[in-house]
Amino acid sequence: MNIRIALFLLLSLTVLALASFTVMVHAQDVPATSSAPMQATELEDPDSLRMLRDKLASVVAELRKKDEQVVAGEVRVIEPNYLEIDTIAGVVQKVELDEALTKYFRVVGAAKEEIEPKDMVLGAYVLVTGLRTDGSFTANEIYIDEHFDSKAGRVTELDATNLTLRLETFDKDILTVSVARSTTQELLNASGTLEASIFSRIKEGDTVHVVYAVSSLRTPVSAVTPTRLLVIPMGYLSK
Amino acid sequence: MTKESIIAIVLGLVLGVAVAFAVVFYTVQTQKEQNTQTQPDATVASVLVPSVVPPTVTVLRSLEITAPQSGTTAEGKTVAIRGNAGAKTLIIVQSAAKNQVLTTEQDSFSIDFPLVLGENAITVSAYHEGSVVPVQKKLYIYRLDP
């Protein structure tokens, strides 16, 4: 090969290699971020340390609150270190108790009162707040509360003497509804708003929605005394 | 060194620099294009998105609750229940605390509903226009701070 051609190619390749290397190094440079690193002198300041500690504690508390879950259901087993709960989702949940950490309350109207662990009884409906870790659920707070459910259906029979009615529910069940003095009765009027009502305004063929307290999750419901009753007159939905 | 050797060296340098410039130019252009793709302009996105969303013509016959998620805790004394049920749908929201009704004007609805302390078992029923059987969804919302 002619030595001049070889020299020409060698020089070209050398310059090309040097230029490419420079470009590659430039392309891998990470752009500087706008956040400045914390200076060592800032950490030596007690106020800064306290603020940092408070901020960390706040973040941890927020994370704990964020991770906190609620399990609701009926107590079926009570042991010194754990409870077993039949949940509303239909599964059994074991709840670990911590003598130092777990607190017990009872919901009474618009307030909650602290109670003792011995006040926990089988069959009680409870709301348990806690953290789920490695498959176990540890209770922070346990609230004894009342559980409500609802059903709706069409009125098939009325007994004005005993203030009872029979509903064929949309689940295809038959439900006997006993209206009590404590039952709040409302009717959907022609203008589409709710108004207070009485039993005598209910007619066969009307649609009725009821909300009632549940005494046991596992017992099938065939008769209820509702807390709330809402009537949709027969003609309202078909107009 | 002969005259031909000097010419070869000069030509080699010129060609090398030219190719190097071409490589640098190409690399810079490629990086600019990649940056543009990974950081889309918000203004452009807001202009483009509506043009690709088809107009809603489907009549909803279902009930979807978009907020809140069942099983969650709430801190206030009311909760905004939001969802989609279709227009002209009778919505009934019930709990032990209250009954509330509304008839939707659009597909979506929103209703502020009171919460009691403890568990709030809320049933949302939707009677679509012409239907006498409701679609129902249950929500469990917990308010634990008085």
Tab-separated table of C-alpha atoms in Angstrom, chain A:
chain	number	residue	atom	x	y	z
A	1	MET	CA	0.000	0.000	0.000
A	2	ASN	CA	1.174	3.444	-0.767
A	3	ILE	CA	2.553	4.973	2.433
A	4	ARG	CA	0.885	8.333	1.714
A	5	ILE	CA	-2.577	6.766	1.511
A	6	ALA	CA	-1.937	4.869	4.725
A	7	LEU	CA	-0.808	8.065	6.462
A	8	PHE	CA	-3.885	9.911	5.192
A	9	LEU	CA	-6.256	7.200	6.522
A	10	LEU	CA	-4.428	6.944	9.850
A	11	LEU	CA	-4.680	10.680	10.488
A	12	SER	CA	-8.343	10.807	9.483
A	13	LEU	CA	-9.248	7.919	11.789
A	14	THR	CA	-7.261	9.404	14.690
A	15	VAL	CA	-9.026	12.763	14.453
A	16	LEU	CA	-12.387	11.020	14.087
A	17	ALA	CA	-11.762	8.794	17.117
A	18	LEU	CA	-10.700	11.756	19.275
A	19	ALA	CA	-13.775	13.764	18.273
A	20	SER	CA	-16.154	10.861	18.900
A	21	PHE	CA	-14.621	10.218	22.313
A	22	THR	CA	-15.146	13.867	23.253
A	23	VAL	CA	-18.786	13.750	22.144
A	24	MET	CA	-19.484	10.534	24.110
A	25	VAL	CA	-18.034	11.974	27.304
A	26	HIS	CA	-20.080	15.134	26.844
A	27	ALA	CA	-23.290	13.167	26.260
A	28	GLN	CA	-22.924	11.268	29.542
A	29	ASP	CA	-22.607	14.421	31.641
A	30	VAL	CA	-25.491	14.752	34.118
A	31	PRO	CA	-26.969	18.242	34.222
A	32	ALA	CA	-26.696	19.956	37.576
A	33	THR	CA	-29.893	19.974	39.670
A	34	SER	CA	-31.280	23.072	41.255
A	35	SER	CA	-31.387	21.645	44.812
A	36	ALA	CA	-28.339	22.570	46.802
A	37	PRO	CA	-26.867	19.919	49.108
A	38	MET	CA	-27.310	20.451	52.852
A	39	GLN	CA	-24.285	22.114	54.338
A	40	ALA	CA	-22.562	20.501	57.330
A	41	THR	CA	-22.900	23.729	59.298
A	42	GLU	CA	-26.708	23.548	58.997
A	43	LEU	CA	-26.737	20.134	60.707
A	44	GLU	CA	-24.633	21.445	63.564
A	45	ASP	CA	-27.291	24.048	64.431
A	46	PRO	CA	-29.595	22.661	67.215
A	47	ASP	CA	-32.635	24.482	65.814
A	48	SER	CA	-32.051	23.003	62.384
A	49	LEU	CA	-31.647	19.559	63.922
A	50	ARG	CA	-34.889	19.925	65.877
A	51	MET	CA	-36.732	21.135	62.771
A	52	LEU	CA	-35.352	18.251	60.776
A	53	ARG	CA	-36.369	15.773	63.497
A	54	ASP	CA	-39.887	17.282	63.723
A	55	LYS	CA	-40.236	17.172	59.965
A	56	LEU	CA	-39.138	13.531	59.899
A	57	ALA	CA	-41.582	12.673	62.708
A	58	SER	CA	-44.367	14.436	60.818
A	59	VAL	CA	-43.562	12.552	57.634
A	60	VAL	CA	-43.467	9.218	59.511
A	61	ALA	CA	-46.820	9.999	61.187
A	62	GLU	CA	-48.347	10.880	57.828
A	63	LEU	CA	-47.009	7.683	56.304
A	64	ARG	CA	-48.381	5.638	59.220
A	65	LYS	CA	-51.771	7.332	58.842
A	66	LYS	CA	-51.650	6.737	55.103
A	67	ASP	CA	-50.845	3.068	55.598
A	68	GLU	CA	-53.440	2.620	58.328
A	69	GLN	CA	-56.332	0.414	57.327
A	70	VAL	CA	-59.746	-0.324	58.799
A	71	VAL	CA	-61.074	-3.833	59.305
A	72	ALA	CA	-64.750	-4.071	60.228
A	73	GLY	CA	-66.691	-7.075	61.414
A	74	GLU	CA	-68.068	-9.195	64.235
A	75	VAL	CA	-65.826	-10.513	67.010
A	76	ARG	CA	-65.859	-14.321	66.962
A	77	VAL	CA	-62.778	-15.144	69.099
A	78	ILE	CA	-61.293	-13.179	71.996
A	79	GLU	CA	-57.836	-14.116	73.273
A	80	PRO	CA	-55.414	-12.067	75.403
A	81	ASN	CA	-53.145	-11.388	72.437
A	82	TYR	CA	-55.504	-11.428	69.490
A	83	LEU	CA	-59.070	-11.249	68.202
A	84	GLU	CA	-60.677	-13.034	65.280
A	85	ILE	CA	-63.225	-11.076	63.315
A	86	ASP	CA	-65.854	-12.173	60.806
A	87	THR	CA	-65.500	-9.269	58.384
A	88	ILE	CA	-68.214	-7.732	56.256
A	89	ALA	CA	-66.232	-9.001	53.263
A	90	GLY	CA	-66.997	-12.535	54.454
A	91	VAL	CA	-63.504	-13.547	55.553
A	92	VAL	CA	-62.021	-14.207	58.989
A	93	GLN	CA	-59.367	-11.663	60.003
A	94	LYS	CA	-56.953	-12.239	62.884
A	95	VAL	CA	-56.135	-9.003	64.705
A	96	GLU	CA	-53.023	-8.851	66.890
A	97	LEU	CA	-53.408	-6.889	70.133
A	98	ASP	CA	-50.639	-4.858	71.751
A	99	GLU	CA	-51.153	-4.280	75.474
A	100	ALA	CA	-49.249	-0.991	75.361
A	101	LEU	CA	-50.446	0.273	71.993
A	102	THR	CA	-54.019	-0.888	71.388
A	103	LYS	CA	-56.778	1.415	72.643
A	104	TYR	CA	-60.463	0.530	72.986
A	105	PHE	CA	-63.467	2.810	72.403
A	106	ARG	CA	-67.225	2.617	72.133
A	107	VAL	CA	-69.099	4.876	69.697
A	108	VAL	CA	-72.002	6.502	71.535
A	109	GLY	CA	-73.980	8.811	69.282
A	110	ALA	CA	-71.717	11.635	68.160
A	111	ALA	CA	-68.990	10.834	70.704
A	112	LYS	CA	-66.597	8.040	71.549
A	113	GLU	CA	-65.773	6.858	75.045
A	114	GLU	CA	-62.686	4.907	76.008
A	115	ILE	CA	-63.388	1.446	77.380
A	116	GLU	CA	-61.350	-1.423	78.813
A	117	PRO	CA	-60.239	-4.522	76.922
A	118	LYS	CA	-62.531	-6.574	79.182
A	119	ASP	CA	-65.514	-4.707	77.685
A	120	MET	CA	-64.932	-6.509	74.410
A	121	VAL	CA	-67.610	-9.198	73.966
A	122	LEU	CA	-68.238	-11.956	71.453
A	123	GLY	CA	-70.582	-10.853	68.690
A	124	ALA	CA	-69.724	-7.163	69.073
A	125	TYR	CA	-69.406	-5.264	65.803
A	126	VAL	CA	-66.016	-3.573	65.760
A	127	LEU	CA	-63.992	-1.240	63.592
A	128	VAL	CA	-60.281	-1.895	63.952
A	129	THR	CA	-57.649	0.542	62.739
A	130	GLY	CA	-54.133	-0.750	62.320
A	131	LEU	CA	-51.227	-1.591	60.124
A	132	ARG	CA	-50.897	-4.680	57.980
A	133	THR	CA	-47.350	-6.041	57.951
A	134	ASP	CA	-46.159	-9.413	56.689
A	135	GLY	CA	-49.698	-10.812	56.589
A	136	SER	CA	-50.592	-9.877	60.181
A	137	PHE	CA	-52.795	-6.989	61.251
A	138	THR	CA	-51.905	-5.152	64.466
A	139	ALA	CA	-54.632	-3.044	66.070
A	140	ASN	CA	-54.018	0.566	66.992
A	141	GLU	CA	-57.606	1.368	67.963
A	142	ILE	CA	-60.734	-0.768	68.299
A	143	TYR	CA	-64.191	0.812	68.221
A	144	ILE	CA	-67.366	-1.015	69.220
A	145	ASP	CA	-70.040	0.343	66.879
A	146	GLU	CA	-73.410	-0.500	65.353
A	147	HIS	CA	-73.637	-1.947	61.849
A	148	PHE	CA	-76.367	-0.918	59.426
A	149	ASP	CA	-77.490	-2.414	56.143
A	150	SER	CA	-80.162	-1.579	53.588
A	151	LYS	CA	-82.619	-3.335	51.333
A	152	ALA	CA	-85.088	-2.216	48.707
A	153	GLY	CA	-88.047	-3.804	46.984
A	154	ARG	CA	-91.664	-3.603	45.982
A	155	VAL	CA	-94.510	-3.627	48.518
A	156	THR	CA	-96.652	-6.754	48.125
A	157	GLU	CA	-98.699	-6.657	51.339
A	158	LEU	CA	-99.679	-4.026	53.899
A	159	ASP	CA	-100.974	-4.417	57.461
A	160	ALA	CA	-102.113	-1.009	58.651
A	161	THR	CA	-103.114	-2.367	62.065
A	162	ASN	CA	-99.675	-3.680	62.978
A	163	LEU	CA	-97.798	-1.164	60.813
A	164	THR	CA	-96.058	-3.912	58.891
A	165	LEU	CA	-95.485	-4.459	55.200
A	166	ARG	CA	-93.976	-7.189	53.087
A	167	LEU	CA	-91.389	-6.411	50.492
A	168	GLU	CA	-90.330	-8.501	47.546
A	169	THR	CA	-86.765	-7.295	47.465
A	170	PHE	CA	-84.690	-6.750	44.326
A	171	ASP	CA	-82.534	-9.644	45.619
A	172	LYS	CA	-85.672	-11.851	45.218
A	173	ASP	CA	-86.141	-12.269	48.980
A	174	ILE	CA	-89.237	-11.653	51.072
A	175	LEU	CA	-88.693	-9.112	53.862
A	176	THR	CA	-91.156	-8.205	56.608
A	177	VAL	CA	-90.801	-4.577	57.642
A	178	SER	CA	-92.207	-3.431	60.977
A	179	VAL	CA	-92.470	0.323	61.152
A	180	ALA	CA	-91.857	1.706	64.658
A	181	ARG	CA	-92.332	5.155	66.144
A	182	SER	CA	-88.585	5.629	65.896
A	183	THR	CA	-88.588	4.916	62.145
A	184	THR	CA	-87.977	8.026	60.046
A	185	GLN	CA	-90.392	7.802	57.117
A	186	GLU	CA	-89.939	9.856	53.950
A	187	LEU	CA	-91.704	9.919	50.597
A	188	LEU	CA	-90.406	11.053	47.226
A	189	ASN	CA	-92.958	13.583	45.976
A	190	ALA	CA	-93.842	14.494	42.416
A	191	SER	CA	-91.295	17.324	42.353
A	192	GLY	CA	-88.485	14.892	43.109
A	193	THR	CA	-87.798	15.934	46.689
A	194	LEU	CA	-88.193	14.063	49.961
A	195	GLU	CA	-90.920	14.918	52.447
A	196	ALA	CA	-91.836	13.468	55.846
A	197	SER	CA	-94.453	10.767	55.531
A	198	ILE	CA	-96.618	8.324	57.468
A	199	PHE	CA	-97.400	4.628	57.108
A	200	SER	CA	-100.887	5.184	55.655
A	201	ARG	CA	-99.428	6.814	52.539
A	202	ILE	CA	-97.668	3.597	51.512
A	203	LYS	CA	-99.499	1.629	48.788
A	204	GLU	CA	-99.047	-1.843	47.346
A	205	GLY	CA	-96.772	-1.610	44.328
A	206	ASP	CA	-94.722	1.242	45.789
A	207	THR	CA	-90.967	0.861	45.975
A	208	VAL	CA	-89.536	1.040	49.476
A	209	HIS	CA	-85.918	1.444	50.629
A	210	VAL	CA	-85.121	0.616	54.259
A	211	VAL	CA	-82.019	1.074	56.422
A	212	TYR	CA	-81.832	-1.109	59.529
A	213	ALA	CA	-79.430	-2.098	62.298
A	214	VAL	CA	-77.881	-5.531	61.851
A	215	SER	CA	-77.846	-7.755	64.931
A	216	SER	CA	-75.670	-10.465	63.413
A	217	LEU	CA	-73.761	-10.611	60.134
A	218	ARG	CA	-74.247	-14.349	59.672
A	219	THR	CA	-77.974	-14.526	60.389
A	220	PRO	CA	-80.167	-14.237	57.282
A	221	VAL	CA	-82.479	-11.243	57.518
A	222	SER	CA	-86.185	-11.892	57.052
A	223	ALA	CA	-87.715	-9.224	59.305
A	224	VAL	CA	-86.486	-5.761	60.219
A	225	THR	CA	-87.527	-2.673	62.111
A	226	PRO	CA	-85.941	0.063	60.019
A	227	THR	CA	-84.227	3.182	61.216
A	228	ARG	CA	-85.121	4.856	57.929
A	229	LEU	CA	-87.786	4.119	55.335
A	230	LEU	CA	-88.086	5.846	51.970
A	231	VAL	CA	-91.101	5.394	49.700
A	232	ILE	CA	-91.102	5.893	45.932
A	233	PRO	CA	-94.739	5.953	44.798
A	234	MET	CA	-95.611	3.421	42.094
A	235	GLY	CA	-96.269	6.014	39.421
A	236	TYR	CA	-93.058	7.986	39.977
A	237	LEU	CA	-90.650	5.655	38.192
A	238	SER	CA	-92.950	4.785	35.297
A	239	LYS	CA	-94.021	8.343	34.483
